[in-house]
Amino acid sequence: MPHDFDAAIRLSPLGGHRFGGATHPAYANMVGPYGGVTAAALLNAALQHPERLGDPISLTVNFAAPLADGGFEIEARPARTNRSTQHWLLQLTQAGGIAATGTAVFAQRRETWSAPEAVMPADVPAAATLARAPVEGRPGWTQRYDMRFAPGETPVFDGRERPHSLSRLWVRDEPPRPLDFASLASLCDCFFPRIFIRRSAPALIGTVTLTSFFHADAALLAAQGDRHLLGSARALNFRHGYFDQSAEVWSDAGQLLASTHQLVYYRE
Amino acid sequence: MPHDFDAAIRLSPLGGHRFGGATHPAYANMVGPYGGVTAAALLNAALQHPERLGDPISLTVNFAAPLADGGFEIEARPARTNRSTQHWLLQLTQAGGIAATGTAVFAQRRETWSAPEAVMPADVPAAATLARAPVEGRPGWTQRYDMRFAPGETPVFDGRERPHSLSRLWVRDEPPRPLDFASLASLCDCFFPRIFIRRSAPALIGTVTLTSFFHADAALLAAQGDRHLLGSARALNFRHGYFDQSAEVWSDAGQLLASTHQLVYYRE
């Protein structure tokens, strides 16, 4: 039996640059599928494209329209292939309409001078010492992740506005699955909308655009295996119907694997 | 006489979704034009497109190939127009090859509950009390900005590796020009590559992808006029040929106008 995640991002080549896929009930959100899996399916089209060069270093997905449950088509077209980088145009259509657009950059990395700058939060206890956040009554996709929030940072819907929206958690696929670029791309969207944290209340929201940078190469992802990753998310500003949120995703050895930035629509 | 910036992003409608433009010597970089002006030209195609809805809230530009000095063609195609949002596909071609791809989201904003979260750095002295950074011998585009670095944060190329790459500066167009979305999009790329700061040395670099979120509406930009903006930039990680950098751009009244994230190629 494949992991539900692999079933959810599975694509069939349709010829040329086209691939067919379908939403998967295991990753259902309030309306339509979880956006992270849609982003991963778009990336997967480039990952399995015969002209692929190297590994992903960035991915932008724009959610143009709600996705209905059912089949969809993805076009992944290499716009430009250079010596060590490759630029992709991505598009997801459903019933003839564009539901998502995107771009990705792939690269062959080389050994260079390297240096971390950001440092993994040191004050979050090990995943094994924390309890998994309850998922009862939550959308299906949240049940596909094992989330363990830092003490005191589990989202609480008590309606008390908080001074900031920072929260940190350990997270991995549930059931466990070895990390790869597709699952990392999906996980980059797993952070609860920051307005939920800031206002301690749910709200009608929708991610408009999501950009993720992959700092890790395939070897670093393979070294992580299926263990918990540490995520840290926050917002800069909530204004006139849109807020941003940014997050870092760390290996349990303290390496930055991805940083991710999204702009989110909200309605009161 | 129009401002050089307006001349540099000027586009002629070529019919359909196509526009013609040309690089401008005033915004020359080491090789080809300054990427910020290329990003602004791509945004400008959507801004002046007859089907435009609302104002930009996000822009992603992928730099697929070096741009040569001379003419180029931009295609700006509305991929999906919803009730209050509009998704754009952007592409810049030169001599028949794709040099840049991109996407933008426009929106009609509404009054909602709003709240800042990040706060403007309070320890940077007012622009009027700081000296403009010298631009002699620097690429042309740097002379098109008035940059005033926070005390002790002017980039110094003494070859001493520093522990972090954070730097803050006041910046505006030179000569002054009232702020709008195009000039803000361009300014989002004005931050020196963080590897220059971290290693206190120049390096061969190239921005691969640039995503900017616009937190301000047109009224907030108009209120800023042509006064200096405060920028704050840093990196998270330098690894195997690529680093990220993020920056915030603040009005002098302390409002967050834009946040911007890019991934940059580097070679030693």
XYZ file of C-alpha atoms in Angstrom:
536
model
C 0.000 0.000 0.000
C 1.495 3.396 -0.931
C 1.377 6.200 1.626
C -1.710 8.387 1.223
C 0.613 11.281 0.396
C 2.055 9.438 -2.577
C -1.441 8.536 -3.707
C -2.485 12.197 -3.340
C 0.318 13.559 -5.549
C 0.331 10.684 -8.057
C 0.307 11.920 -11.657
C -0.215 10.109 -14.950
C 1.673 11.412 -17.979
C -0.822 12.636 -20.569
C 1.766 13.422 -23.249
C 3.804 16.554 -23.848
C 4.081 18.550 -20.654
C 0.694 17.419 -19.298
C -0.093 15.205 -16.324
C -3.369 14.010 -14.836
C -4.052 13.849 -11.109
C -6.914 13.849 -8.654
C -7.640 15.196 -5.201
C -7.439 12.611 -2.422
C -9.967 12.452 0.432
C -7.195 11.825 2.985
C -5.934 15.405 2.447
C -9.323 17.146 2.395
C -9.524 20.636 3.869
C -12.633 22.599 4.887
C -13.346 23.223 1.206
C -11.431 21.225 -1.418
C -7.964 19.792 -0.795
C -5.207 21.018 1.542
C -3.127 23.557 -0.403
C 0.166 21.935 0.563
C -0.703 18.795 -1.350
C -1.751 20.848 -4.374
C 1.639 22.585 -4.239
C 3.356 19.206 -3.924
C 1.447 17.821 -6.915
C 2.542 20.812 -9.014
C 6.138 20.295 -7.937
C 5.809 16.568 -8.587
C 4.982 17.230 -12.237
C 8.391 18.881 -12.648
C 10.090 16.252 -10.462
C 8.908 13.417 -12.686
C 9.212 15.296 -15.977
C 11.708 13.569 -18.298
C 13.539 16.865 -18.939
C 14.135 17.586 -15.232
C 17.556 18.917 -14.253
C 18.738 18.777 -10.627
C 16.598 19.332 -7.549
C 14.108 22.056 -6.561
C 15.479 25.178 -4.922
C 12.298 27.259 -5.031
C 8.592 26.859 -5.669
C 5.862 29.478 -5.996
C 2.224 28.433 -6.188
C -0.659 30.857 -6.652
C -4.074 29.574 -5.658
C -6.303 31.222 -8.252
C -9.585 29.455 -7.578
C -10.972 26.874 -5.153
C -10.167 23.332 -6.260
C -13.126 20.965 -6.391
C -12.748 17.369 -5.282
C -11.979 15.230 -8.317
C -9.614 15.127 -11.266
C -7.300 17.876 -12.477
C -4.641 18.406 -15.084
C -1.176 19.849 -14.499
C 1.069 21.345 -17.127
C 4.769 21.563 -16.213
C 6.815 23.249 -18.896
C 10.565 23.898 -18.704
C 10.765 27.565 -19.681
C 14.531 27.725 -19.698
C 17.253 25.195 -18.979
C 20.706 26.595 -18.250
C 23.916 24.813 -17.388
C 23.052 24.322 -13.722
C 19.542 25.804 -13.304
C 16.149 25.111 -14.803
C 13.055 27.336 -14.705
C 9.590 25.768 -14.743
C 6.140 27.106 -15.534
C 3.403 25.247 -13.684
C -0.342 25.353 -14.136
C -3.230 23.375 -12.740
C -6.524 23.333 -14.591
C -9.822 21.812 -13.634
C -12.886 21.699 -15.851
C -11.044 23.901 -18.325
C -10.365 26.742 -15.885
C -7.048 27.704 -14.319
C -7.173 26.845 -10.604
C -3.483 27.344 -9.756
C -0.414 28.793 -11.411
C 3.169 28.506 -10.351
C 6.846 28.557 -11.090
C 9.719 26.468 -9.812
C 13.474 26.659 -10.062
C 15.613 23.540 -10.050
C 19.396 23.498 -9.731
C 22.403 21.276 -9.573
C 24.147 22.371 -6.399
C 27.900 22.413 -5.809
C 30.094 22.416 -2.746
C 30.878 26.032 -1.799
C 31.635 28.119 1.222
C 28.463 27.644 3.269
C 27.288 29.098 6.540
C 24.099 29.044 8.547
C 22.800 32.378 9.785
C 19.451 31.659 11.440
C 19.667 29.183 14.302
C 17.069 26.566 15.210
C 14.997 27.561 18.258
C 16.749 25.957 21.219
C 13.917 26.132 23.730
C 11.487 23.645 22.178
C 11.634 20.307 24.024
C 12.325 17.168 21.970
C 9.376 15.806 19.993
C 9.393 12.557 21.963
C 8.665 14.485 25.176
C 5.607 16.272 23.760
C 2.107 14.996 23.093
C 0.618 14.910 19.612
C -1.978 17.669 19.167
C -5.492 16.252 19.030
C -7.025 16.102 15.550
C -10.590 15.038 16.323
C -13.099 17.098 14.408
C -10.347 18.793 12.402
C -10.126 18.627 8.574
C -8.688 15.392 7.171
C -5.311 16.844 6.180
C -4.450 17.756 9.781
C -4.829 14.069 10.636
C -2.135 13.299 8.027
C 0.430 15.175 10.146
C 1.729 14.447 13.611
C 2.000 17.919 15.150
C 3.522 18.528 18.562
C 3.396 22.142 19.631
C 5.934 23.743 21.921
C 4.592 24.049 25.489
C 2.053 26.874 25.656
C 1.946 27.291 21.874
C -0.877 24.930 20.953
C -3.503 27.066 19.189
C -6.357 27.860 21.567
C -9.615 29.351 20.354
C -10.536 31.382 23.426
C -11.102 34.581 21.463
C -8.409 36.522 23.374
C -6.301 38.533 20.978
C -2.608 37.775 21.462
C 0.295 40.222 20.968
C 2.000 38.050 18.334
C 1.419 34.976 16.190
C 4.692 33.100 16.691
C 4.315 29.379 17.258
C 6.680 26.438 16.988
C 5.930 22.759 16.538
C 7.460 19.435 15.674
C 5.761 17.927 12.653
C 6.057 14.878 10.424
C 3.851 12.914 8.065
C 1.394 10.570 9.758
C 1.968 7.695 9.279
C 5.707 8.415 9.044
C 7.167 8.727 5.547
C 10.790 9.456 4.528
C 11.181 13.137 3.717
C 11.609 14.218 0.097
C 11.103 17.449 -1.834
C 7.418 16.796 -2.499
C 6.581 16.100 1.137
C 8.684 19.070 2.283
C 6.822 21.322 -0.191
C 3.546 20.120 1.255
C 4.673 20.488 4.859
C 5.607 24.133 4.152
C 1.864 24.863 4.116
C 1.028 23.016 7.362
C 1.304 26.042 9.648
C -2.059 27.164 10.963
C -3.126 30.514 9.545
C -1.505 33.134 11.724
C -4.787 34.988 12.181
C -6.051 31.918 14.087
C -3.125 32.327 16.482
C -3.203 36.099 16.737
C -6.944 36.331 17.407
C -7.270 32.935 19.090
C -10.227 32.268 16.859
C -10.921 30.637 13.517
C -11.565 32.864 10.509
C -12.469 32.428 6.885
C -9.083 32.381 5.128
C -7.469 31.254 1.909
C -3.812 31.167 0.882
C -3.388 33.322 -2.204
C 0.275 32.689 -2.970
C 2.948 30.469 -1.418
C 6.695 30.599 -2.047
C 9.071 28.058 -0.548
C 12.855 28.017 -0.741
C 14.591 24.660 -0.342
C 17.899 25.082 1.457
C 18.562 21.343 1.572
C 19.736 18.996 -1.110
C 18.457 15.440 -1.533
C 21.174 14.000 0.715
C 20.162 16.237 3.619
C 16.507 15.291 3.178
C 17.428 11.601 3.058
C 19.430 11.992 6.282
C 16.306 13.316 8.006
C 14.318 10.188 7.164
C 10.870 10.147 8.704
C 11.674 11.891 11.979
C 9.938 15.056 13.206
C 10.924 18.418 11.726
C 10.829 21.611 13.738
C 8.720 24.418 12.303
C 8.568 28.024 13.444
C 5.956 30.371 11.962
C 4.976 34.009 12.392
C 3.379 36.960 10.589
C 4.551 40.493 9.923
C 1.292 42.280 9.255
C -2.480 41.844 8.992
C -4.045 44.551 6.863
C -7.208 45.126 4.851
C -8.018 41.503 4.107
C -4.530 40.034 3.705
C -1.763 38.886 5.999
C 1.622 37.341 5.343
C 3.145 34.427 7.155
C 6.679 33.067 7.090
C 8.071 29.867 8.522
C 11.321 27.981 8.799
C 11.533 24.195 8.697
C 14.483 22.591 10.502
C 15.886 19.088 10.574
C 16.084 17.584 14.043
C 19.859 18.022 13.728
C 19.376 21.792 13.438
C 19.853 22.253 9.690
C 17.531 24.665 7.895
C 15.707 22.615 5.252
C 13.191 25.144 3.952
C 11.902 28.659 4.467
C 8.438 29.524 3.259
C 6.382 32.665 2.775
C 2.710 33.028 1.985
C 0.101 35.726 1.602
C -3.322 34.841 2.943
C -6.766 36.328 2.349
C -8.966 36.694 5.421
C -12.506 37.722 6.137
C -13.928 38.546 9.508
C 11.527 65.213 -18.542
C 10.205 61.964 -17.041
C 12.122 60.385 -14.168
C 14.674 57.834 -15.378
C 12.700 55.173 -13.515
C 9.586 55.891 -15.572
C 11.648 55.812 -18.725
C 13.187 52.486 -17.654
C 9.821 50.751 -17.104
C 8.009 52.402 -20.031
C 6.112 49.883 -22.154
C 4.422 50.190 -25.533
C 1.315 48.079 -26.131
C 1.999 45.622 -28.958
C -1.519 44.210 -29.096
C -3.102 41.372 -27.150
C -1.236 40.829 -23.900
C 2.127 41.944 -25.310
C 4.192 45.011 -24.484
C 7.528 46.266 -25.740
C 10.209 47.768 -23.509
C 13.924 48.341 -23.363
C 16.664 48.366 -20.772
C 17.768 51.837 -19.649
C 21.421 52.765 -19.106
C 20.562 54.682 -15.918
C 19.696 51.370 -14.202
C 22.614 49.323 -15.499
C 24.093 46.699 -13.206
C 27.446 44.887 -13.493
C 25.986 42.791 -16.318
C 22.670 43.842 -17.883
C 20.044 45.842 -16.003
C 19.315 45.985 -12.261
C 16.841 43.169 -11.473
C 14.523 45.459 -9.532
C 13.731 47.474 -12.627
C 13.109 44.284 -14.601
C 10.673 43.187 -11.891
C 9.018 46.619 -12.000
C 8.676 46.469 -15.787
C 6.974 43.067 -15.516
C 4.611 44.439 -12.873
C 4.035 47.544 -14.972
C 2.687 45.410 -17.819
C -0.093 44.186 -15.533
C -0.547 47.661 -14.007
C -1.245 49.228 -17.387
C -3.133 46.267 -18.855
C -6.714 47.276 -19.767
C -8.128 44.258 -17.888
C -6.387 45.107 -14.600
C -8.426 44.715 -11.420
C -7.322 46.406 -8.181
C -3.747 46.813 -6.959
C -0.827 44.387 -6.625
C -0.585 42.345 -3.439
C 2.194 39.992 -4.544
C 4.782 39.628 -7.284
C 7.144 36.769 -8.062
C 9.839 37.175 -10.699
C 12.219 34.411 -11.742
C 15.386 35.528 -13.483
C 15.920 32.737 -15.992
C 18.729 34.188 -18.071
C 20.900 37.305 -18.126
C 19.155 40.205 -19.829
C 21.179 41.937 -22.537
C 21.038 45.698 -22.916
C 18.402 46.570 -25.490
C 14.783 45.817 -26.313
C 12.564 43.139 -24.793
C 8.994 41.983 -24.950
C 6.720 41.346 -21.969
C 3.579 39.262 -21.992
C 1.141 39.893 -19.131
C -1.836 37.574 -19.245
C -4.669 37.553 -16.698
C -4.913 33.838 -15.857
C -7.956 34.191 -13.662
C -10.065 37.129 -12.553
C -12.257 36.574 -9.510
C -14.608 38.950 -7.734
C -11.858 40.711 -5.783
C -8.590 39.061 -6.919
C -6.802 38.675 -10.218
C -3.947 36.293 -11.055
C -1.371 37.234 -13.677
C 1.144 35.273 -15.718
C 4.179 37.338 -16.660
C 6.956 36.570 -19.098
C 9.845 38.554 -20.510
C 11.445 37.444 -23.752
C 14.463 38.778 -25.548
C 15.652 37.609 -28.953
C 13.025 34.879 -28.830
C 14.250 33.330 -25.560
C 12.588 33.486 -22.161
C 14.707 35.695 -19.883
C 12.266 36.055 -16.971
C 9.027 34.489 -15.835
C 6.701 35.630 -13.130
C 3.312 35.769 -11.534
C 1.448 38.535 -9.772
C -1.714 38.753 -7.726
C -3.845 41.878 -7.700
C -6.723 42.524 -5.324
C -9.354 44.998 -4.348
C -8.807 45.467 -0.625
C -11.496 46.145 1.969
C -11.513 47.616 5.442
C -11.131 44.789 7.975
C -9.732 44.140 11.407
C -6.069 44.969 10.876
C -3.031 44.745 13.125
C 0.667 45.172 12.716
C 2.864 42.446 14.163
C 6.426 43.306 13.169
C 7.573 46.701 14.394
C 9.853 49.103 12.530
C 13.405 49.113 13.937
C 13.471 51.953 16.456
C 17.235 52.408 16.698
C 17.979 53.752 13.223
C 18.492 57.541 13.335
C 16.342 59.685 11.033
C 17.423 59.781 7.389
C 18.114 63.512 7.563
C 20.796 62.917 10.207
C 22.690 60.338 8.123
C 24.985 60.795 5.150
C 24.187 59.328 1.763
C 26.386 56.309 1.017
C 28.962 57.098 -1.661
C 28.195 55.685 -5.098
C 31.361 56.496 -7.011
C 32.547 53.546 -9.023
C 29.397 51.575 -8.234
C 27.012 50.272 -10.937
C 24.613 52.849 -12.364
C 21.521 51.584 -10.593
C 22.997 52.262 -7.149
C 23.328 55.908 -8.175
C 19.548 55.946 -8.818
C 18.934 55.398 -5.088
C 19.765 57.565 -2.118
C 20.894 55.020 0.489
C 21.715 55.995 4.063
C 22.881 53.089 6.163
C 22.356 52.845 9.900
C 25.524 53.775 11.807
C 28.027 50.940 11.579
C 25.995 49.074 8.944
C 27.450 50.497 5.745
C 28.842 47.530 3.795
C 32.617 47.361 4.189
C 34.743 45.118 2.021
C 37.509 44.335 4.493
C 37.257 40.580 3.996
C 36.448 39.899 7.661
C 33.613 37.397 7.933
C 30.819 38.766 10.097
C 28.497 36.714 12.343
C 25.315 37.897 10.600
C 24.154 39.780 7.531
C 21.556 42.117 9.032
C 21.713 45.680 7.783
C 19.272 48.558 7.798
C 19.129 51.643 5.637
C 16.976 54.548 4.597
C 16.409 54.521 0.850
C 14.504 56.489 -1.781
C 14.677 57.087 -5.505
C 17.338 59.570 -6.611
C 16.223 62.079 -7.730
C 13.166 61.814 -5.473
C 10.010 60.358 -7.038
C 6.583 59.772 -5.426
C 6.285 56.134 -4.346
C 4.007 53.799 -6.300
C 3.725 50.043 -6.723
C 6.235 49.902 -9.572
C 8.912 51.834 -7.699
C 8.256 49.852 -4.521
C 8.625 46.598 -6.494
C 11.955 47.823 -7.801
C 13.165 49.021 -4.413
C 12.470 45.551 -2.970
C 15.571 44.383 -4.866
C 17.864 47.218 -3.711
C 19.365 45.388 -0.726
C 22.969 44.440 -1.275
C 23.455 40.694 -1.612
C 23.740 39.359 1.923
C 26.885 37.422 1.075
C 28.614 40.794 0.544
C 27.670 41.735 4.101
C 28.358 38.383 5.695
C 31.805 37.941 4.128
C 32.609 41.664 3.844
C 33.629 41.012 0.267
C 32.054 41.122 -3.164
C 31.137 37.830 -4.829
C 29.734 36.708 -8.128
C 25.984 36.497 -7.483
C 22.680 36.476 -9.321
C 19.126 36.653 -8.000
C 17.292 33.538 -9.140
C 13.813 34.299 -7.835
C 12.256 37.264 -6.044
C 8.882 37.383 -4.304
C 7.485 40.599 -2.837
C 4.308 41.047 -0.827
C 2.701 44.480 -0.851
C 1.110 45.226 2.501
C 0.161 48.769 1.525
C -2.643 50.019 -0.653
C -2.313 52.928 -3.079
C -3.406 55.473 -0.459
C -0.638 54.426 1.928
C 1.942 54.663 -0.859
C 0.670 58.083 -1.840
C 0.948 59.235 1.783
C 4.628 58.303 1.756
C 5.337 60.568 -1.194
C 9.012 60.782 -2.094
C 10.457 60.543 1.413
C 12.980 57.918 2.522
C 11.784 54.392 3.330
C 13.419 52.234 5.966
C 14.662 48.848 4.807
C 15.902 45.975 6.943
C 17.478 42.931 5.288
C 19.006 39.640 6.446
C 19.625 36.052 5.374
C 18.753 32.724 6.939
C 21.236 30.412 5.274
C 24.083 30.224 2.757
C 24.482 26.731 1.376
C 25.948 25.014 -1.661
C 25.711 27.917 -4.075
C 22.467 29.557 -2.936
C 21.395 31.858 -0.137
C 18.083 33.453 0.727
C 17.519 37.011 1.778
C 14.448 38.680 3.237
C 13.727 42.324 3.824
C 11.009 44.571 5.161
C 10.293 48.015 3.751
C 8.732 50.557 6.116
C 7.181 53.965 5.609
C 8.811 56.726 7.641
C 5.625 56.690 9.737
C 6.342 53.070 10.729
C 3.871 51.255 8.460
C 5.042 48.052 6.769
C 4.730 48.665 3.036
C 6.344 45.518 1.635
C 8.150 42.349 2.633
C 10.367 40.644 0.099
C 12.166 37.323 -0.213
C 14.719 36.206 -2.743
C 16.966 33.271 -3.470
C 20.387 34.154 -4.807
C 23.019 32.121 -6.627
C 26.604 32.710 -5.534
C 30.009 31.571 -6.651
C 33.216 31.951 -4.725
